[in-house]
Amino acid sequence: MAAGRTLVTGQIAARPDDALDDARRMGLDLTEADLNPDAGLWPWHASAVRAMQLAMTQWRIASTMERVVTTGLDYAAAAIAWSAAGIEMTPDLFEEIQVIERGCLRAYREQIK
């Protein structure tokens, strides 16, 4: 999720509290010592972050009289971007993209509070 927050805010923040949970969700067996906030992007996340960057203009939004709310990626539109870039979507890659997407959505919601 931290990658999603970074994509939305443009800032690398200190390690979020849910980083260990994110790692476990992605099948990574990490400890607190492994999570160095100064390490930047881990190489095994590069494909998912690149795919997410390609889809960053493909958000579904809902609008009310008061505001516009980002609700999630339009997967059909994002799939066109991924296909055009030659990215082969796999279940593992899609799962990583969804983790990043949740981080983006959280950051978007924090901005409108």
CSV table of N, CA and C in Angstrom, one decimal:
chain,number,residue,atom,x,y,z
A,1,MET,N,0.8,-1.2,0.0
A,1,MET,CA,0.0,0.0,0.0
A,1,MET,C,0.9,1.3,0.0
A,2,ALA,N,2.0,1.2,0.6
A,2,ALA,CA,2.9,2.3,0.6
A,2,ALA,C,3.2,2.8,-0.8
A,3,ALA,N,3.4,1.9,-1.7
A,3,ALA,CA,3.7,2.4,-3.1
A,3,ALA,C,2.5,3.2,-3.7
A,4,GLY,N,1.3,2.8,-3.3
A,4,GLY,CA,0.1,3.5,-3.8
A,4,GLY,C,0.1,4.9,-3.2
A,5,ARG,N,0.4,5.0,-1.9
A,5,ARG,CA,0.4,6.4,-1.3
A,5,ARG,C,1.5,7.2,-1.9
A,6,THR,N,2.6,6.6,-2.2
A,6,THR,CA,3.7,7.4,-2.8
A,6,THR,C,3.3,7.9,-4.2
A,7,LEU,N,2.6,7.0,-5.0
A,7,LEU,CA,2.2,7.4,-6.3
A,7,LEU,C,1.2,8.6,-6.3
A,8,VAL,N,0.4,8.6,-5.3
A,8,VAL,CA,-0.6,9.6,-5.2
A,8,VAL,C,0.0,10.9,-4.6
A,9,THR,N,0.8,10.8,-3.6
A,9,THR,CA,1.3,12.0,-2.9
A,9,THR,C,2.6,12.5,-3.5
A,10,GLY,N,3.3,11.6,-4.1
A,10,GLY,CA,4.6,12.0,-4.6
A,10,GLY,C,5.7,12.1,-3.5
A,11,GLN,N,5.4,11.6,-2.3
A,11,GLN,CA,6.3,11.6,-1.2
A,11,GLN,C,6.5,10.2,-0.7
A,12,ILE,N,7.8,9.9,-0.4
A,12,ILE,CA,8.1,8.7,0.3
A,12,ILE,C,8.0,8.9,1.8
A,13,ALA,N,7.0,8.3,2.4
A,13,ALA,CA,6.8,8.6,3.8
A,13,ALA,C,7.6,7.5,4.6
A,14,ALA,N,7.6,7.7,5.9
A,14,ALA,CA,8.1,6.7,6.8
A,14,ALA,C,7.3,5.5,6.6
A,15,ARG,N,7.9,4.3,7.0
A,15,ARG,CA,7.2,3.1,6.8
A,15,ARG,C,5.8,3.1,7.5
A,16,PRO,N,4.8,2.8,6.7
A,16,PRO,CA,3.4,2.8,7.3
A,16,PRO,C,3.3,1.6,8.3
A,17,ASP,N,2.4,1.7,9.2
A,17,ASP,CA,2.1,0.7,10.2
A,17,ASP,C,1.7,-0.6,9.6
A,18,ASP,N,1.1,-0.6,8.5
A,18,ASP,CA,0.5,-1.8,7.9
A,18,ASP,C,1.5,-2.5,6.9
A,19,ALA,N,2.7,-2.1,6.9
A,19,ALA,CA,3.7,-2.6,5.9
A,19,ALA,C,3.9,-4.1,6.1
A,20,LEU,N,4.0,-4.6,7.3
A,20,LEU,CA,4.2,-6.0,7.6
A,20,LEU,C,3.0,-6.8,7.1
A,21,ASP,N,1.8,-6.3,7.3
A,21,ASP,CA,0.6,-6.9,6.8
A,21,ASP,C,0.6,-7.0,5.3
A,22,ASP,N,1.0,-5.9,4.6
A,22,ASP,CA,1.1,-5.9,3.2
A,22,ASP,C,2.0,-7.0,2.7
A,23,ALA,N,3.2,-7.1,3.3
A,23,ALA,CA,4.2,-8.0,2.9
A,23,ALA,C,3.6,-9.5,3.1
A,24,ARG,N,3.0,-9.7,4.2
A,24,ARG,CA,2.4,-11.1,4.4
A,24,ARG,C,1.3,-11.4,3.3
A,25,ARG,N,0.5,-10.4,3.0
A,25,ARG,CA,-0.5,-10.5,1.9
A,25,ARG,C,0.1,-10.9,0.6
A,26,MET,N,1.3,-10.4,0.3
A,26,MET,CA,1.9,-10.7,-0.9
A,26,MET,C,2.8,-11.9,-0.8
A,27,GLY,N,2.8,-12.7,0.3
A,27,GLY,CA,3.5,-13.9,0.4
A,27,GLY,C,5.0,-13.7,0.8
A,28,LEU,N,5.3,-12.5,1.3
A,28,LEU,CA,6.7,-12.2,1.7
A,28,LEU,C,6.9,-12.5,3.2
A,29,ASP,N,7.9,-13.2,3.6
A,29,ASP,CA,8.2,-13.5,5.0
A,29,ASP,C,9.2,-12.5,5.5
A,30,LEU,N,8.8,-11.4,5.9
A,30,LEU,CA,9.7,-10.3,6.4
A,30,LEU,C,9.5,-10.0,7.8
A,31,THR,N,10.5,-9.4,8.4
A,31,THR,CA,10.5,-9.0,9.8
A,31,THR,C,10.6,-7.5,9.8
A,32,GLU,N,10.4,-7.0,11.0
A,32,GLU,CA,10.5,-5.6,11.2
A,32,GLU,C,11.9,-5.0,10.7
A,33,ALA,N,13.0,-5.8,10.9
A,33,ALA,CA,14.3,-5.3,10.5
A,33,ALA,C,14.4,-5.3,9.0
A,34,ASP,N,13.6,-6.0,8.2
A,34,ASP,CA,13.7,-6.0,6.8
A,34,ASP,C,13.1,-4.7,6.2
A,35,LEU,N,12.2,-4.1,6.9
A,35,LEU,CA,11.5,-2.9,6.4
A,35,LEU,C,12.2,-1.6,6.7
A,36,ASN,N,13.1,-1.3,5.8
A,36,ASN,CA,13.9,-0.1,5.9
A,36,ASN,C,13.2,1.0,5.1
A,37,PRO,N,12.7,2.1,5.6
A,37,PRO,CA,12.0,3.1,4.8
A,37,PRO,C,12.9,3.8,3.8
A,38,ASP,N,14.2,3.7,4.0
A,38,ASP,CA,15.2,4.4,3.1
A,38,ASP,C,15.6,3.5,1.9
A,39,ALA,N,15.1,2.3,1.9
A,39,ALA,CA,15.5,1.3,0.8
A,39,ALA,C,14.9,1.7,-0.5
A,40,GLY,N,13.8,2.4,-0.5
A,40,GLY,CA,13.1,2.7,-1.8
A,40,GLY,C,12.3,1.6,-2.3
A,41,LEU,N,12.2,1.4,-3.6
A,41,LEU,CA,11.4,0.3,-4.2
A,41,LEU,C,12.2,-1.0,-4.3
A,42,TRP,N,11.6,-2.0,-3.7
A,42,TRP,CA,12.2,-3.3,-3.8
A,42,TRP,C,12.1,-3.8,-5.3
A,43,PRO,N,13.2,-4.5,-5.8
A,43,PRO,CA,13.1,-4.9,-7.2
A,43,PRO,C,11.9,-5.8,-7.5
A,44,TRP,N,11.5,-6.6,-6.6
A,44,TRP,CA,10.4,-7.5,-6.9
A,44,TRP,C,9.0,-6.8,-7.0
A,45,HIS,N,9.0,-5.6,-6.6
A,45,HIS,CA,7.8,-4.8,-6.8
A,45,HIS,C,7.8,-3.9,-8.0
A,46,ALA,N,8.9,-3.9,-8.7
A,46,ALA,CA,9.0,-3.0,-9.9
A,46,ALA,C,7.9,-3.2,-11.0
A,47,SER,N,7.6,-4.4,-11.3
A,47,SER,CA,6.7,-4.7,-12.3
A,47,SER,C,5.3,-4.2,-11.9
A,48,ALA,N,4.9,-4.4,-10.7
A,48,ALA,CA,3.6,-4.0,-10.2
A,48,ALA,C,3.5,-2.5,-10.2
A,49,VAL,N,4.5,-1.8,-9.8
A,49,VAL,CA,4.5,-0.4,-9.7
A,49,VAL,C,4.5,0.2,-11.1
A,50,ARG,N,5.2,-0.4,-12.1
A,50,ARG,CA,5.2,0.1,-13.4
A,50,ARG,C,3.8,-0.1,-14.0
A,51,ALA,N,3.2,-1.3,-13.8
A,51,ALA,CA,1.8,-1.5,-14.3
A,51,ALA,C,0.8,-0.5,-13.7
A,52,MET,N,1.0,-0.2,-12.4
A,52,MET,CA,0.1,0.8,-11.8
A,52,MET,C,0.3,2.2,-12.3
A,53,GLN,N,1.5,2.5,-12.6
A,53,GLN,CA,1.8,3.8,-13.2
A,53,GLN,C,1.1,4.0,-14.6
A,54,LEU,N,1.1,2.9,-15.3
A,54,LEU,CA,0.5,2.9,-16.6
A,54,LEU,C,-1.1,3.1,-16.5
A,55,ALA,N,-1.6,2.7,-15.4
A,55,ALA,CA,-3.1,2.7,-15.2
A,55,ALA,C,-3.5,3.9,-14.4
A,56,MET,N,-2.6,4.8,-14.0
A,56,MET,CA,-3.0,5.9,-13.1
A,56,MET,C,-4.0,6.8,-13.6
A,57,THR,N,-4.3,6.8,-14.9
A,57,THR,CA,-5.3,7.7,-15.5
A,57,THR,C,-6.6,7.0,-15.7
A,58,GLN,N,-6.7,5.8,-15.2
A,58,GLN,CA,-7.9,4.9,-15.5
A,58,GLN,C,-8.7,4.7,-14.2
A,59,TRP,N,-8.9,5.8,-13.5
A,59,TRP,CA,-9.7,5.6,-12.2
A,59,TRP,C,-11.2,5.8,-12.5
A,60,ARG,N,-12.0,5.1,-11.8
A,60,ARG,CA,-13.4,5.3,-11.7
A,60,ARG,C,-13.7,6.3,-10.6
A,61,ILE,N,-14.6,7.2,-10.9
A,61,ILE,CA,-14.9,8.2,-9.9
A,61,ILE,C,-16.4,8.3,-9.8
A,62,ALA,N,-16.8,8.8,-8.6
A,62,ALA,CA,-18.2,9.1,-8.4
A,62,ALA,C,-18.3,10.6,-7.9
A,63,SER,N,-19.2,11.3,-8.4
A,63,SER,CA,-19.3,12.7,-7.9
A,63,SER,C,-20.7,13.0,-7.3
A,64,THR,N,-20.6,13.9,-6.3
A,64,THR,CA,-21.7,14.4,-5.6
A,64,THR,C,-21.7,15.9,-5.7
A,65,MET,N,-22.7,16.5,-5.1
A,65,MET,CA,-22.7,18.0,-5.2
A,65,MET,C,-21.6,18.6,-4.4
A,66,GLU,N,-21.0,17.8,-3.5
A,66,GLU,CA,-19.9,18.3,-2.7
A,66,GLU,C,-18.5,18.0,-3.1
A,67,ARG,N,-18.4,16.8,-3.8
A,67,ARG,CA,-17.0,16.4,-4.1
A,67,ARG,C,-17.0,15.3,-5.1
A,68,VAL,N,-15.8,15.0,-5.6
A,68,VAL,CA,-15.5,13.9,-6.5
A,68,VAL,C,-14.7,12.8,-5.7
A,69,VAL,N,-15.2,11.6,-5.7
A,69,VAL,CA,-14.5,10.5,-5.0
A,69,VAL,C,-14.0,9.5,-5.9
A,70,THR,N,-12.7,9.1,-5.8
A,70,THR,CA,-12.1,8.0,-6.5
A,70,THR,C,-12.6,6.7,-5.9
A,71,THR,N,-13.1,5.8,-6.7
A,71,THR,CA,-13.7,4.5,-6.2
A,71,THR,C,-12.8,3.3,-6.5
A,72,GLY,N,-11.9,3.4,-7.5
A,72,GLY,CA,-11.1,2.3,-7.8
A,72,GLY,C,-10.7,2.4,-9.3
A,73,LEU,N,-9.8,1.5,-9.7
A,73,LEU,CA,-9.4,1.4,-11.1
A,73,LEU,C,-10.5,0.9,-12.0
A,74,ASP,N,-10.6,1.4,-13.2
A,74,ASP,CA,-11.5,0.8,-14.2
A,74,ASP,C,-10.6,-0.3,-14.8
A,75,TYR,N,-10.8,-1.5,-14.4
A,75,TYR,CA,-9.9,-2.6,-14.8
A,75,TYR,C,-10.0,-2.9,-16.3
A,76,ALA,N,-11.1,-2.7,-17.0
A,76,ALA,CA,-11.2,-2.9,-18.4
A,76,ALA,C,-10.3,-1.8,-19.2
A,77,ALA,N,-10.3,-0.6,-18.7
A,77,ALA,CA,-9.5,0.4,-19.3
A,77,ALA,C,-8.0,0.2,-19.0
A,78,ALA,N,-7.8,-0.2,-17.8
A,78,ALA,CA,-6.4,-0.4,-17.4
A,78,ALA,C,-5.8,-1.6,-18.1
A,79,ALA,N,-6.6,-2.6,-18.4
A,79,ALA,CA,-6.2,-3.8,-19.2
A,79,ALA,C,-5.7,-3.4,-20.6
A,80,ILE,N,-6.3,-2.4,-21.2
A,80,ILE,CA,-5.9,-1.9,-22.5
A,80,ILE,C,-4.5,-1.3,-22.4
A,81,ALA,N,-4.3,-0.5,-21.3
A,81,ALA,CA,-3.0,0.1,-21.1
A,81,ALA,C,-1.9,-0.9,-20.9
A,82,TRP,N,-2.2,-1.9,-20.1
A,82,TRP,CA,-1.3,-3.0,-19.8
A,82,TRP,C,-1.0,-3.8,-21.0
A,83,SER,N,-2.0,-4.1,-21.8
A,83,SER,CA,-1.8,-4.9,-23.0
A,83,SER,C,-0.9,-4.1,-24.0
A,84,ALA,N,-1.2,-2.8,-24.2
A,84,ALA,CA,-0.5,-2.0,-25.1
A,84,ALA,C,1.0,-1.8,-24.7
A,85,ALA,N,1.3,-1.9,-23.5
A,85,ALA,CA,2.6,-1.9,-23.0
A,85,ALA,C,3.3,-3.2,-23.0
A,86,GLY,N,2.6,-4.3,-23.4
A,86,GLY,CA,3.2,-5.6,-23.4
A,86,GLY,C,3.3,-6.3,-22.1
A,87,ILE,N,2.5,-5.9,-21.1
A,87,ILE,CA,2.5,-6.5,-19.8
A,87,ILE,C,1.5,-7.7,-19.8
A,88,GLU,N,2.1,-8.8,-19.4
A,88,GLU,CA,1.3,-10.0,-19.3
A,88,GLU,C,0.7,-10.1,-17.9
A,89,MET,N,-0.6,-10.0,-17.8
A,89,MET,CA,-1.2,-10.0,-16.4
A,89,MET,C,-1.3,-11.4,-15.9
A,90,THR,N,-0.8,-11.6,-14.7
A,90,THR,CA,-0.9,-12.9,-14.0
A,90,THR,C,-1.7,-12.6,-12.7
A,91,PRO,N,-2.1,-13.7,-12.1
A,91,PRO,CA,-2.8,-13.5,-10.8
A,91,PRO,C,-2.0,-12.8,-9.7
A,92,ASP,N,-0.7,-13.2,-9.7
A,92,ASP,CA,0.2,-12.6,-8.7
A,92,ASP,C,0.4,-11.1,-8.9
A,93,LEU,N,0.6,-10.7,-10.2
A,93,LEU,CA,0.8,-9.3,-10.6
A,93,LEU,C,-0.5,-8.5,-10.3
A,94,PHE,N,-1.6,-9.1,-10.6
A,94,PHE,CA,-2.9,-8.4,-10.4
A,94,PHE,C,-3.1,-8.2,-8.9
A,95,GLU,N,-2.8,-9.2,-8.1
A,95,GLU,CA,-2.9,-9.0,-6.6
A,95,GLU,C,-2.0,-7.9,-6.1
A,96,GLU,N,-0.8,-7.8,-6.6
A,96,GLU,CA,0.1,-6.7,-6.2
A,96,GLU,C,-0.5,-5.4,-6.6
A,97,ILE,N,-1.0,-5.3,-7.8
A,97,ILE,CA,-1.6,-4.1,-8.3
A,97,ILE,C,-2.8,-3.7,-7.4
A,98,GLN,N,-3.6,-4.6,-7.0
A,98,GLN,CA,-4.7,-4.3,-6.1
A,98,GLN,C,-4.2,-3.8,-4.7
A,99,VAL,N,-3.1,-4.3,-4.2
A,99,VAL,CA,-2.6,-3.8,-3.0
A,99,VAL,C,-2.2,-2.3,-3.1
A,100,ILE,N,-1.5,-2.0,-4.3
A,100,ILE,CA,-1.1,-0.7,-4.6
A,100,ILE,C,-2.3,0.2,-4.7
A,101,GLU,N,-3.3,-0.3,-5.4
A,101,GLU,CA,-4.6,0.4,-5.6
A,101,GLU,C,-5.2,0.8,-4.3
A,102,ARG,N,-5.2,-0.1,-3.3
A,102,ARG,CA,-5.8,0.2,-2.0
A,102,ARG,C,-5.0,1.3,-1.3
A,103,GLY,N,-3.7,1.3,-1.5
A,103,GLY,CA,-2.9,2.4,-1.0
A,103,GLY,C,-3.2,3.7,-1.6
A,104,CYS,N,-3.4,3.7,-2.9
A,104,CYS,CA,-3.8,5.0,-3.6
A,104,CYS,C,-5.1,5.5,-3.1
A,105,LEU,N,-6.1,4.6,-3.0
A,105,LEU,CA,-7.4,5.0,-2.6
A,105,LEU,C,-7.4,5.6,-1.2
A,106,ARG,N,-6.6,5.0,-0.3
A,106,ARG,CA,-6.5,5.5,1.1
A,106,ARG,C,-5.9,6.9,1.0
A,107,ALA,N,-4.8,7.1,0.2
A,107,ALA,CA,-4.2,8.4,0.1
A,107,ALA,C,-5.2,9.4,-0.5
A,108,TYR,N,-5.9,9.1,-1.5
A,108,TYR,CA,-6.9,10.0,-2.1
A,108,TYR,C,-8.0,10.4,-1.0
A,109,ARG,N,-8.4,9.4,-0.2
A,109,ARG,CA,-9.4,9.7,0.8
A,109,ARG,C,-8.8,10.6,1.9
A,110,GLU,N,-7.6,10.4,2.2
A,110,GLU,CA,-6.9,11.3,3.2
A,110,GLU,C,-6.8,12.7,2.7
A,111,GLN,N,-6.7,12.9,1.4
A,111,GLN,CA,-6.6,14.2,0.9
A,111,GLN,C,-7.9,15.0,0.9
A,112,ILE,N,-9.0,14.3,0.9
A,112,ILE,CA,-10.3,15.1,0.9
A,112,ILE,C,-10.9,15.2,2.3
A,113,LYS,N,-10.2,14.8,3.3
A,113,LYS,CA,-10.7,14.9,4.6
A,113,LYS,C,-10.6,16.4,5.1
